[in-house]
XYZ file of C-alpha atoms in Angstrom:
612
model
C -42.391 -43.838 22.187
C -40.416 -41.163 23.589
C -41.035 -38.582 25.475
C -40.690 -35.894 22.928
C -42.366 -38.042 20.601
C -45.309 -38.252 22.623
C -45.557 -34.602 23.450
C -45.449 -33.813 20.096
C -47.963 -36.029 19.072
C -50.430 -34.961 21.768
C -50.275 -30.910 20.670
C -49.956 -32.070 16.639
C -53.662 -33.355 17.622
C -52.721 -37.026 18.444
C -54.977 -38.905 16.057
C -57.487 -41.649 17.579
C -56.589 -44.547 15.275
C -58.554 -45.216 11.995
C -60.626 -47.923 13.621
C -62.189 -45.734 16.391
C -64.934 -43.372 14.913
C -65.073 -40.132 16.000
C -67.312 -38.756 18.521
C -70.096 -36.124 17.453
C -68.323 -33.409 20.072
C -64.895 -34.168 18.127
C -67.012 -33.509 14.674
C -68.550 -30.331 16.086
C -64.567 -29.623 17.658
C -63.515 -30.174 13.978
C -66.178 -28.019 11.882
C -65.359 -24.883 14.607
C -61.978 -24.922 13.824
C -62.152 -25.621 9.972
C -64.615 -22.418 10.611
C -62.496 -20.324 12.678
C -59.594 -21.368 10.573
C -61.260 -20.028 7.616
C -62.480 -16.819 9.137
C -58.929 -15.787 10.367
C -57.327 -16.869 7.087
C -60.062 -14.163 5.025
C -59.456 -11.226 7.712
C -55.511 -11.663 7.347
C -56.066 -11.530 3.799
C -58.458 -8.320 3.627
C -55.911 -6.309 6.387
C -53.424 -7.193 3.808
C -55.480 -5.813 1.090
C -56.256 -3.010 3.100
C -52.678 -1.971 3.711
C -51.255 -3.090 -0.201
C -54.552 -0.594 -0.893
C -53.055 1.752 1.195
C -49.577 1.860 0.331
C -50.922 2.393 -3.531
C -52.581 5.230 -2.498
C -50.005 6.699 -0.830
C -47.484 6.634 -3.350
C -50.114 7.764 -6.057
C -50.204 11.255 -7.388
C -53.388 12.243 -9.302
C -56.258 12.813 -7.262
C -58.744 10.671 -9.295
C -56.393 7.658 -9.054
C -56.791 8.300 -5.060
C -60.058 8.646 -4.367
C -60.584 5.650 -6.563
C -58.266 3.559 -3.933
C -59.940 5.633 -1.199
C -63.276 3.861 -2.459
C -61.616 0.588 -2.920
C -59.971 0.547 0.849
C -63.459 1.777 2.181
C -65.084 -1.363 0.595
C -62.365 -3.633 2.000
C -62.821 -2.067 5.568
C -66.556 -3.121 5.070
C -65.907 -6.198 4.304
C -63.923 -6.516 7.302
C -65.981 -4.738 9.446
C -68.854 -7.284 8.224
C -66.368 -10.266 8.743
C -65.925 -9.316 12.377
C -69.976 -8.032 12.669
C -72.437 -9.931 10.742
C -74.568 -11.905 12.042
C -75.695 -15.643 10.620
C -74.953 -13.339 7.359
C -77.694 -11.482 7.919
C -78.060 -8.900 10.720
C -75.099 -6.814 12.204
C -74.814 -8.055 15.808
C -73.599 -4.007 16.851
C -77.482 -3.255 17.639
C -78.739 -2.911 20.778
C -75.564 -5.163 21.964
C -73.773 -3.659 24.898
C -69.987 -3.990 24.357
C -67.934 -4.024 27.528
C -64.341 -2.030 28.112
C -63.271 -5.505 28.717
C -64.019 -8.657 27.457
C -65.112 -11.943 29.514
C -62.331 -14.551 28.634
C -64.112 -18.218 27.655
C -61.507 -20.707 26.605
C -63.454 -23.897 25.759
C -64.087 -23.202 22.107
C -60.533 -21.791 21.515
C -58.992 -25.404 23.860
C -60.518 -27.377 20.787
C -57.473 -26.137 18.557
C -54.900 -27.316 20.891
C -56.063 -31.041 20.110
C -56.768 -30.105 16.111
C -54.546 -28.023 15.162
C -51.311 -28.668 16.720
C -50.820 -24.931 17.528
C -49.936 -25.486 21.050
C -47.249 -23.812 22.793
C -44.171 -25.483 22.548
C -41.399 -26.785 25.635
C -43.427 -26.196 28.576
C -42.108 -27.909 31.629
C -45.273 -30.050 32.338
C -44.897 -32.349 35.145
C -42.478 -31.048 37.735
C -43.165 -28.495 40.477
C -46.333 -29.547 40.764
C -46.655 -28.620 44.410
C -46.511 -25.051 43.501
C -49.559 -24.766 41.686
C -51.358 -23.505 44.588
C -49.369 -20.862 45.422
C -50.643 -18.089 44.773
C -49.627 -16.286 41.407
C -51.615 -12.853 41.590
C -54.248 -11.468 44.130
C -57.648 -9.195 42.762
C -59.055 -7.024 45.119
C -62.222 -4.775 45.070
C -62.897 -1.675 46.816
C -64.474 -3.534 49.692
C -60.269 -4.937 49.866
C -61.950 -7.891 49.959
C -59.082 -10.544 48.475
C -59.484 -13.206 45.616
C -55.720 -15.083 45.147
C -55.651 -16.220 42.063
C -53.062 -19.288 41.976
C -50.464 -20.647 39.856
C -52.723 -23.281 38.205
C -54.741 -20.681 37.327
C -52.364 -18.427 35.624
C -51.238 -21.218 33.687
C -54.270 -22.021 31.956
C -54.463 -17.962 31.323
C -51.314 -17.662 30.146
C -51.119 -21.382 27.592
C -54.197 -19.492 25.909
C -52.326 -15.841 25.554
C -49.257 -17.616 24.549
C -51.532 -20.069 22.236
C -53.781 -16.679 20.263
C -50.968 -14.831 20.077
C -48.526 -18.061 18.066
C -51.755 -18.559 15.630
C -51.929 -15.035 15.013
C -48.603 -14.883 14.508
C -48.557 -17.906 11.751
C -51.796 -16.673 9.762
C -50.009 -13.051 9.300
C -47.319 -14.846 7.657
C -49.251 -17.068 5.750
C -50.359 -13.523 3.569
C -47.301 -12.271 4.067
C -48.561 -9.230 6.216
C -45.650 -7.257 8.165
C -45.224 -8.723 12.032
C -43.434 -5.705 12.605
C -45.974 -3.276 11.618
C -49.085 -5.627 13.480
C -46.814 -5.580 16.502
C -46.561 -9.112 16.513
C -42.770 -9.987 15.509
C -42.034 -12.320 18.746
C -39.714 -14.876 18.065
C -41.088 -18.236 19.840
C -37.257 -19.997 19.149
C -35.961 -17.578 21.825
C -37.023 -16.740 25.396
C -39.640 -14.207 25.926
C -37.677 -12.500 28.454
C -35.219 -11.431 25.972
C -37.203 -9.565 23.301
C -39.253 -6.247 23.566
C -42.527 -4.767 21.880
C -44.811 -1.699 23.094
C -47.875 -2.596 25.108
C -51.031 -0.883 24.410
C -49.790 2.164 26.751
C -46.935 2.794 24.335
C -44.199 1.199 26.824
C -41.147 -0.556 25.778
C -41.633 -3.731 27.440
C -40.584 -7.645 27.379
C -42.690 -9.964 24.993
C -43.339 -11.922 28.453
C -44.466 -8.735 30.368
C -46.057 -8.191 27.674
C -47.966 -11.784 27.880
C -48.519 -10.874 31.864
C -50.474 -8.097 30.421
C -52.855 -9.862 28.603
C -53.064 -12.531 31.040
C -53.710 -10.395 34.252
C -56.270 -8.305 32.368
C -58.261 -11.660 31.350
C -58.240 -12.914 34.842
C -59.465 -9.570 36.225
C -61.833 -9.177 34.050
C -63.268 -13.014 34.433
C -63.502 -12.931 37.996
C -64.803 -8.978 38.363
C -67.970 -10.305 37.045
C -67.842 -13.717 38.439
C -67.391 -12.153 41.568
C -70.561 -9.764 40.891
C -72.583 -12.231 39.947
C -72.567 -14.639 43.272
C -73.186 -11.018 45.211
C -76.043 -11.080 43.469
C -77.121 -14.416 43.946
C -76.938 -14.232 47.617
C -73.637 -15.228 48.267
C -73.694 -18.652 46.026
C -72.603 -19.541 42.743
C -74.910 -19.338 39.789
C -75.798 -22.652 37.836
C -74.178 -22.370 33.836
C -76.561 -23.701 31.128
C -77.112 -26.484 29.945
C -75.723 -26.044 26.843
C -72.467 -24.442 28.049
C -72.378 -27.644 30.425
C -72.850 -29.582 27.746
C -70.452 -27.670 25.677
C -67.853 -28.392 28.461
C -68.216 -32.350 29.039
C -68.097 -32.751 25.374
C -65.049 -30.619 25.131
C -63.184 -32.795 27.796
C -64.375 -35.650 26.471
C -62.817 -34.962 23.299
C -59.331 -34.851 25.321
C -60.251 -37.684 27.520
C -60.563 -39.997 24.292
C -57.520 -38.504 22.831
C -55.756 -38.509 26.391
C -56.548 -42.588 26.572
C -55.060 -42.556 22.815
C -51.761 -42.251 24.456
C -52.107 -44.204 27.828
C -52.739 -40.767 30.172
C -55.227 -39.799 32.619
C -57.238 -36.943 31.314
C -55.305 -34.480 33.814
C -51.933 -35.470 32.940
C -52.750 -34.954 29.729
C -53.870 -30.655 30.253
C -51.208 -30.441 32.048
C -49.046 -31.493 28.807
C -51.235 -29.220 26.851
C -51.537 -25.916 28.624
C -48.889 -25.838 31.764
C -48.175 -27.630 35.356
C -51.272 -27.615 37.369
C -53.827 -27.224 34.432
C -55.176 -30.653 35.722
C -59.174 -31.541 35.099
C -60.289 -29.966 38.217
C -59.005 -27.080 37.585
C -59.498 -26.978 33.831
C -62.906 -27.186 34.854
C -63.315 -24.956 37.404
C -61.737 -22.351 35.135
C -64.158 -23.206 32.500
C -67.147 -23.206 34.709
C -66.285 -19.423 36.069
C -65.701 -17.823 32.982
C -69.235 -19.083 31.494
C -70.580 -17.575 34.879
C -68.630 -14.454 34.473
C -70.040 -14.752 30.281
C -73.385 -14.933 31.817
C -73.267 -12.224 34.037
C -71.558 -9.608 31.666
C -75.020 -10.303 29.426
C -77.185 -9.919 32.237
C -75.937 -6.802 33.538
C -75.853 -5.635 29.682
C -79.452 -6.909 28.986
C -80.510 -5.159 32.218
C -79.346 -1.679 30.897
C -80.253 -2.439 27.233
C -84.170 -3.033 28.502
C -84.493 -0.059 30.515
C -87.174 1.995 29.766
C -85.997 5.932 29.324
C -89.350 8.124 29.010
C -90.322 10.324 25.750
C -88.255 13.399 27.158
C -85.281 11.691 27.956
C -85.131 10.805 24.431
C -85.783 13.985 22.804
C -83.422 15.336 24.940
C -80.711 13.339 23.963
C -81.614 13.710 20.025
C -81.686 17.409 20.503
C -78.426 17.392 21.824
C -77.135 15.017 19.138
C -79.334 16.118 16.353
C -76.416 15.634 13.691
C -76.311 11.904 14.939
C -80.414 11.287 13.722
C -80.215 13.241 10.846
C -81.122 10.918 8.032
C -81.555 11.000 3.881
C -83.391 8.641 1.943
C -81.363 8.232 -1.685
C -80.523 5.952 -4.787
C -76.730 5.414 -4.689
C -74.367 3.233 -6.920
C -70.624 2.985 -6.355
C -68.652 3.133 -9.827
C -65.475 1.292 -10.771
C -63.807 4.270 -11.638
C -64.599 7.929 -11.283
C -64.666 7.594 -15.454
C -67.522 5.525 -14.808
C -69.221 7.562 -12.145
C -68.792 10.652 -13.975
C -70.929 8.927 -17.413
C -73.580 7.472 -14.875
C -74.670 10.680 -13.864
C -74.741 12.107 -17.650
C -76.815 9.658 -18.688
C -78.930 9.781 -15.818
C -82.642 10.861 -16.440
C -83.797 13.868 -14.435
C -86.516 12.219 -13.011
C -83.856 8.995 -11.777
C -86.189 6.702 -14.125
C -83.419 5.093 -15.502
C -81.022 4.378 -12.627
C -81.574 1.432 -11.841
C -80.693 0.055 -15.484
C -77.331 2.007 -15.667
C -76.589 0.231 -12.118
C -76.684 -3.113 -14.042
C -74.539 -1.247 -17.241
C -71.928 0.179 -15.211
C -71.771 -3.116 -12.384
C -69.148 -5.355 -13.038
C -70.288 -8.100 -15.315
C -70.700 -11.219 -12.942
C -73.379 -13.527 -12.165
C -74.271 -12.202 -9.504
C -73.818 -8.310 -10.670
C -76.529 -8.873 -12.922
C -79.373 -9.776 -11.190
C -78.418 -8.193 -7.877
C -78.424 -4.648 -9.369
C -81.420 -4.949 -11.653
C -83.315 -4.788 -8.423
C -84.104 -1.313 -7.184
C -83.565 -2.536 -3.488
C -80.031 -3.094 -4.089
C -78.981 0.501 -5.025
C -81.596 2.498 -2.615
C -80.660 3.514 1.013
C -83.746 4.772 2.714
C -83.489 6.738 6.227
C -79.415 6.722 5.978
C -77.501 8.557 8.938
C -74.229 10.019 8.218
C -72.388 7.086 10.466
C -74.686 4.329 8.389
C -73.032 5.994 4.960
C -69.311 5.723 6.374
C -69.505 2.440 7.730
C -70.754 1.187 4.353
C -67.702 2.794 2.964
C -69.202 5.117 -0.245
C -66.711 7.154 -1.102
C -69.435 9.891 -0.818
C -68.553 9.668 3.392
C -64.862 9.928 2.290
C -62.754 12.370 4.587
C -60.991 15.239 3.427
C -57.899 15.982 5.204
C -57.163 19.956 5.324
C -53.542 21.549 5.481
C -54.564 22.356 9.134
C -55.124 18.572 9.654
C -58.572 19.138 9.808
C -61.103 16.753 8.746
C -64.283 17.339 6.409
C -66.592 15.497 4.570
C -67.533 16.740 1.849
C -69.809 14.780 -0.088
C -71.829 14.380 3.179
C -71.778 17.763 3.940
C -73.447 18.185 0.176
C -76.001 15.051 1.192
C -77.358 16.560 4.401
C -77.100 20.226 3.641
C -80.593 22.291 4.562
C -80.239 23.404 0.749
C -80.743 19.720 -1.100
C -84.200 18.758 -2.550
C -85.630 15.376 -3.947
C -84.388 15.146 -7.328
C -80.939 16.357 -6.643
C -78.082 14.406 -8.439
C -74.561 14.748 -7.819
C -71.630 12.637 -8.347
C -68.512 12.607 -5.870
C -65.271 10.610 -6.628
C -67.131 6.803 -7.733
C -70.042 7.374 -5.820
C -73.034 8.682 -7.883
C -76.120 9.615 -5.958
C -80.075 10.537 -6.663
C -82.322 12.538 -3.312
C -85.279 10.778 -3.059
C -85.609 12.268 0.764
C -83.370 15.467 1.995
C -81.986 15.181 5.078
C -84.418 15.640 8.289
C -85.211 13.153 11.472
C -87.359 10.576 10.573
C -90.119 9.695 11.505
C -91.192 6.407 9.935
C -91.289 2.957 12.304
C -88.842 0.181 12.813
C -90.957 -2.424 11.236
C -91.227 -6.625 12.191
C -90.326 -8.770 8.956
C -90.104 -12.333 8.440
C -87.881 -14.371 5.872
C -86.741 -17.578 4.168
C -83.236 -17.461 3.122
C -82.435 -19.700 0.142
C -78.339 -19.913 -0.497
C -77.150 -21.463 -3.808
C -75.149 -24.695 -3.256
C -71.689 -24.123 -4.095
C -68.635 -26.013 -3.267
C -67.437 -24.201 -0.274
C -70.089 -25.244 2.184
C -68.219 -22.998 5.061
C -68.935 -19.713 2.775
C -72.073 -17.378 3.334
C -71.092 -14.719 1.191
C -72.655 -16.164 -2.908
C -70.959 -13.340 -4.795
C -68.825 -16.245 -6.488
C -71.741 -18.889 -7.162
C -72.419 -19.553 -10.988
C -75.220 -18.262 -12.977
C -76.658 -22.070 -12.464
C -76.488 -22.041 -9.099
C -78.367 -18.611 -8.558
C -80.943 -20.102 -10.928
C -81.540 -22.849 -8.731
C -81.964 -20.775 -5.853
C -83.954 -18.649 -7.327
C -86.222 -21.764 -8.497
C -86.367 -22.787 -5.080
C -87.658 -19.949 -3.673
C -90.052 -19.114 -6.084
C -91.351 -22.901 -5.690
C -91.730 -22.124 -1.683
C -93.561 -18.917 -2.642
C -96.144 -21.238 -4.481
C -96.177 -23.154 -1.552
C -97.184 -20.646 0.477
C -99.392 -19.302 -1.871
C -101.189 -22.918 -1.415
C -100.806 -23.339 1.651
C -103.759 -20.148 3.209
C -100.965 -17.106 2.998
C -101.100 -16.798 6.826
C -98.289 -15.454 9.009
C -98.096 -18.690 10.789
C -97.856 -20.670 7.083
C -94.947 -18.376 6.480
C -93.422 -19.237 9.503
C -93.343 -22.665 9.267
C -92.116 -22.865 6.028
C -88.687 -20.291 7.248
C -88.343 -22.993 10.160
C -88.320 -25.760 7.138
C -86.701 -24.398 4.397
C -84.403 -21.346 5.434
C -80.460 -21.287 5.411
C -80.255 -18.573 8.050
C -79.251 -20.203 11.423
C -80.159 -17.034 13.097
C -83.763 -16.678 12.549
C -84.882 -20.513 11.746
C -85.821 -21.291 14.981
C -88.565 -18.190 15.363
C -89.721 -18.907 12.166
C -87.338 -16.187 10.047
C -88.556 -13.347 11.988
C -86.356 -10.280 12.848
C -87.914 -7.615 15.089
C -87.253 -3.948 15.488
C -85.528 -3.521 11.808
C -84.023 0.060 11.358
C -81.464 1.542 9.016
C -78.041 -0.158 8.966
C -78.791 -2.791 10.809
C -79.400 -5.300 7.718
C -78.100 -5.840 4.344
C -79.036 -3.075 1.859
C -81.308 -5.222 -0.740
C -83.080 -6.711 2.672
C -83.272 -3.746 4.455
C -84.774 -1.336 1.698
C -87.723 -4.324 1.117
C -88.485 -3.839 4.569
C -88.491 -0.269 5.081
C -90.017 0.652 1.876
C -92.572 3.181 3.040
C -95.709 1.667 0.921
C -95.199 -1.779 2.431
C -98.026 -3.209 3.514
C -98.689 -6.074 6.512
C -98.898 -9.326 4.734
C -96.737 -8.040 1.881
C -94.399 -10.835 0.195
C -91.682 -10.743 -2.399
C -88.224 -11.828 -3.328
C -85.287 -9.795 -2.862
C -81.482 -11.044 -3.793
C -77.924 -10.525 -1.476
C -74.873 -11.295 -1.378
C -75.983 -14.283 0.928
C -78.730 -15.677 -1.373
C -82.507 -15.311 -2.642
C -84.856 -13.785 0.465
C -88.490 -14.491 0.477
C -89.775 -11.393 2.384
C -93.076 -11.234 4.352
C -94.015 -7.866 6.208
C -95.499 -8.591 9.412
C -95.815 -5.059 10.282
C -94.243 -1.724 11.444
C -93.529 -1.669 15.444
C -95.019 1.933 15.771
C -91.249 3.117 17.313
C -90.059 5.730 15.328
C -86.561 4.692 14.121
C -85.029 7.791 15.760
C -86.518 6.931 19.015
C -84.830 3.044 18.783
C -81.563 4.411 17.832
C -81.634 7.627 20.935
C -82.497 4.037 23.144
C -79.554 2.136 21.793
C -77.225 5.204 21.869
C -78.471 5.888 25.309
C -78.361 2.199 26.577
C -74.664 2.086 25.091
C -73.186 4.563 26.747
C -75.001 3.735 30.717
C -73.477 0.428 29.912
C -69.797 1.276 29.571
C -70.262 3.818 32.394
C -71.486 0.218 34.279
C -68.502 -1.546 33.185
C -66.010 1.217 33.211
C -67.151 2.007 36.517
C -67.251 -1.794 37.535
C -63.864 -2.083 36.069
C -62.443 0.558 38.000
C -63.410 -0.868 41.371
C -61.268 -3.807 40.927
C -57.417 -4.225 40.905
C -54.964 -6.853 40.196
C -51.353 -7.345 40.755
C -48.966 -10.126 40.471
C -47.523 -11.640 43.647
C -43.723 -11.198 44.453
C -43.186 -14.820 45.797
C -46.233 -16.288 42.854
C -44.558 -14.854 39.903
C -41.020 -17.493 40.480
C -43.076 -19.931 39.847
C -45.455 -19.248 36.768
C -45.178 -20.271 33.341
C -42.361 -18.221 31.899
C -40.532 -19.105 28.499
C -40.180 -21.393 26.621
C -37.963 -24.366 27.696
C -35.276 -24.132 24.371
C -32.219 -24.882 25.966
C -33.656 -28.166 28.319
């Protein structure tokens, strides 16, 4: 086989042949991708929506017709927002979850795709110059000007997974037809890098392969800032990684090793064809090995500042000071298709709000899912809603107002929280149409401790948490199932512990199975709405169990109890942790520096090879 052959074969993903079965790490390699595949492919599609949404709304002329889009792009940023946030479909991961100015750079998972997917850079000069892999590429130092060179090798196996993200990025944009223009990513990888420009995140005209540099040096900084930090603190000698992110790693190079021996080459020879001269084992290794150590570190330092303690004043203090920020209502709410719609909701409405839940199901599209999921009065109530919980759920109640000064209101908030609203008020804005159950004021109900059983309907696409699209026989079966568990427990002495068991046995939510469906601390906006208003419902009572329906499946609820933490004081302590942590890490950040050697930089990975 020839060399090109060959090469093309091993970044194509090199098949092991039919007879050899494939190894459980390969599997696991396989479903990540499929999985991270998938994921990119729905966010390309909803930023497409998002802008098509956009450029309709732009071009549109009668107000109603606008704040109808308005609604419709708010719901698609949701969507995204919950595509990029949610966690095991369940919980956002946003609470009390430090996020750093810069992120830790782990490769292994992303490495996978190289063998699977064949989106591996192309024309690399592999195997020549290998003596100048050591040479040093860039140097870090730290305000101590204590030194860290970083060598070639090492900036190779930065830069094959910058050039790598940014190709696949590149290719799903195009696959729904989104502008690479306008998403700053129209790089041509026929020609050399050197010889096309973009605008860096500072708004500089610069090189596609300065740009690259960019990303590259900031990921290596960044990596070994808090590897560097976190061998300080252990005395001088490098942590130990997991076991599972050990594990994680020999299974990874295992994969490559089998596909490597595919092709008659060592395991190193065959990195270095994959991500860059120099990349060999050792090195892929050691690169691996300080990122999870860096990874580990970064959540240390962020776990450290999340579990402070900050006493009764501090918090008051801060609340006081941001007392717009904990200002919370407690409403029904439905979101329209049309403003039409909206506008005959309210009409029909009954004083009292009796009725609202049954003109939710009338005015919901008619789906499957629709149906049931609305003729439940969890799914249209939002109890102990801040203003920021309202926007980032995208009603187009929190939609802003853009004055001829360029100033921006909010005026269907700043009807919601005024000092003048009582329970009982109705009031329709654009499609949103909304009933006071609770005026605005800080409250002072608990975070509360639930536990649950998530029961999915089997559909087709076993990748797919979101139900929305099952069939009316699937969501029957589900709901079958659950109710049969509920008898079960029923059975079974209706203890805590029963319940518990039965989430480890039965639920489909990875996130809570192993602590027996139990999420802690629940406050507003931190769960899906149906979920969420089960749980907070103020006559709840410990030991309490019932069935609520999502967009994820049929939950069997089970109250353990509230926490006794007013949700204001959990939110002043996240709010408060957040910002001491990116003080930490801006200030962390700031004590470190990077730059790219003069003599290093001749010999790093540069373009393409197009005309070899």
């Amino acid at each position: 086989m020839a060399k090109k052959d060959l090469n093309d074969d091993i970044l194509s993903g090199g098949s092991i042949s039919d007879s050899e079965k494939p190894d459980k790490s390969a599997k696991k390699a396989a479903r990540q991708e499929k999985k991270a595949k998938k994921t990119a492919e729905k966010r390309a599609k909803l930023e497409k929506e998002i802008k098509d949404l956009r450029d309709k709304r732009d071009s549109e002329t009668d107000e109603k017709s606008r704040a109808a889009l308005t609604k419709k792009i708010d719901s698609a940023k949701n969507k995204l927002d919950a595509l990029n946030g949610k966690k095991s479909g369940i919980a956002s991961n946003n609470l009390r979850v430090i996020k750093s100015v810069v992120a830790v750079v782990v490769v292994i998972a992303l490495l996978v795709a190289y063998v699977a997917t064949g989106t591996v850079r192309k024309g690399f000069i592999h195997s020549t110059l290998q003596w100048t892999t050591g040479i040093t590429a860039a140097t870090i130092e730290d305000e101590n000007g204590d030194k860290i060179n970083i060598p070639v090798s090492t900036f190779n196996y930065y830069f094959a997974n910058a050039y790598n993200n940014l190709m696949s990025t590149q290719q799903t944009y195009e696959q729904y037809g989104l502008s690479l223009e306008d998403n700053n990513l129209d790089v041509d990888f026929d020609i050399p890098l050197s010889d096309q420009t973009t605008t860096n995140e500072d708004g500089e005209v610069v090189t596609w392969l300065e740009y690259l540099y960019e990303q590259v040096l900031d990921g290596i900084k960044s990596t070994y800032m808090y590897y560097n930090e976190a061998v300080k603190a252990n005395g001088g000698e490098e942590p130990e990684i997991t076991e599972d992110q050990q594990s994680e790693l020999e299974d990874t190079l295992s994969q490559y090793e089998d596909s490597a021996n595919n092709y008659g080459y060592t395991l190193s020879a065959y990195l270095v064809q994959a991500m860059g001269k120099g990349v060999t084992e050792s090195v892929f290794r050691r690169e691996a090995t300080i990122s999870y150590i860096a990874q580990n570190y970064q959540s240390e330092m962020s776990e450290t500042i999340t579990d402070e303690e900050y006493t009764d004043a501090d918090l008051e203090t801060y609340r006081d000071s941001n007392i717009d920020d904990f200002q919370a209502v407690s409403i029904r709410i439905f979101e329209a298709g049309s403003e039409d719609d909206a506008i005959a909701f309210k009409d029909a409405l009954n004083s009292d709000g009796s009725n609202f839940t049954d003109l939710c199901v009338q005015y919901s599209d008619d789906t499957a899912f629709n149906t049931s999921y609305y003729a439940q009065d969890e799914a249209s109530t939002k109890l102990y809603a801040t203003r920021s919980i309202l926007q980032n759920a995208g009603y187009a109640i929190a939609t802003a107002t853009e004055g001829e000064d360029d100033s921006t209101t909010y005026p269907g908030l700043d009807w919601l929280f005024s000092s003048d609203r009582q329970a009982g008020d109705i009031y329709q804005y654009s499609t949103s149409v909304v009933y006071v159950l609770q005026p605005a004021e800080i409250p002072e109900a608990s975070s509360v401790n639930v536990r649950h059983i998530l029961i999915a309907p089997e559909t087709d696409d076993e990748d797919s948490t979101d139900m929305t699209s099952a069939t009316e026989e699937q969501w029957a079966a589900a709901l079958e199932t659950a109710e049969g568990i509920v008898d079960e427990y029923n059975s079974s002495g209706r203890t805590e512990d029963n319940f518990a068991s039965l989430a480890t046995e039965n639920t489909t939510d990875t996130g809570s199975a192993s602590n027996g469906g139990l999420y802690e601390n629940v406050i507003p906006g931190q769960m899906v709405d149906a979920f969420e208003s089960w749980a907070l419902d103020p006559d709840r009572s410990a030991g309490d169990v019932g069935i609520v329906q999502t967009q994820y499946g049929y939950h069997i609820m089970y109250f353990v109890g509230d926490t006794g933490t007013p949700i204001w004081k959990v939110n002043a302590e996240s709010a408060i942790a957040n910002e001491d942590a990116n003080s930490a890490a801006e200030e962390l950040d700031s004590a470190y520096t990077i730059k790219l050697n003069w003599f290093g930089r001749f010999y790093i990975e540069k373009d393409t090879d197009i005309d070899s």
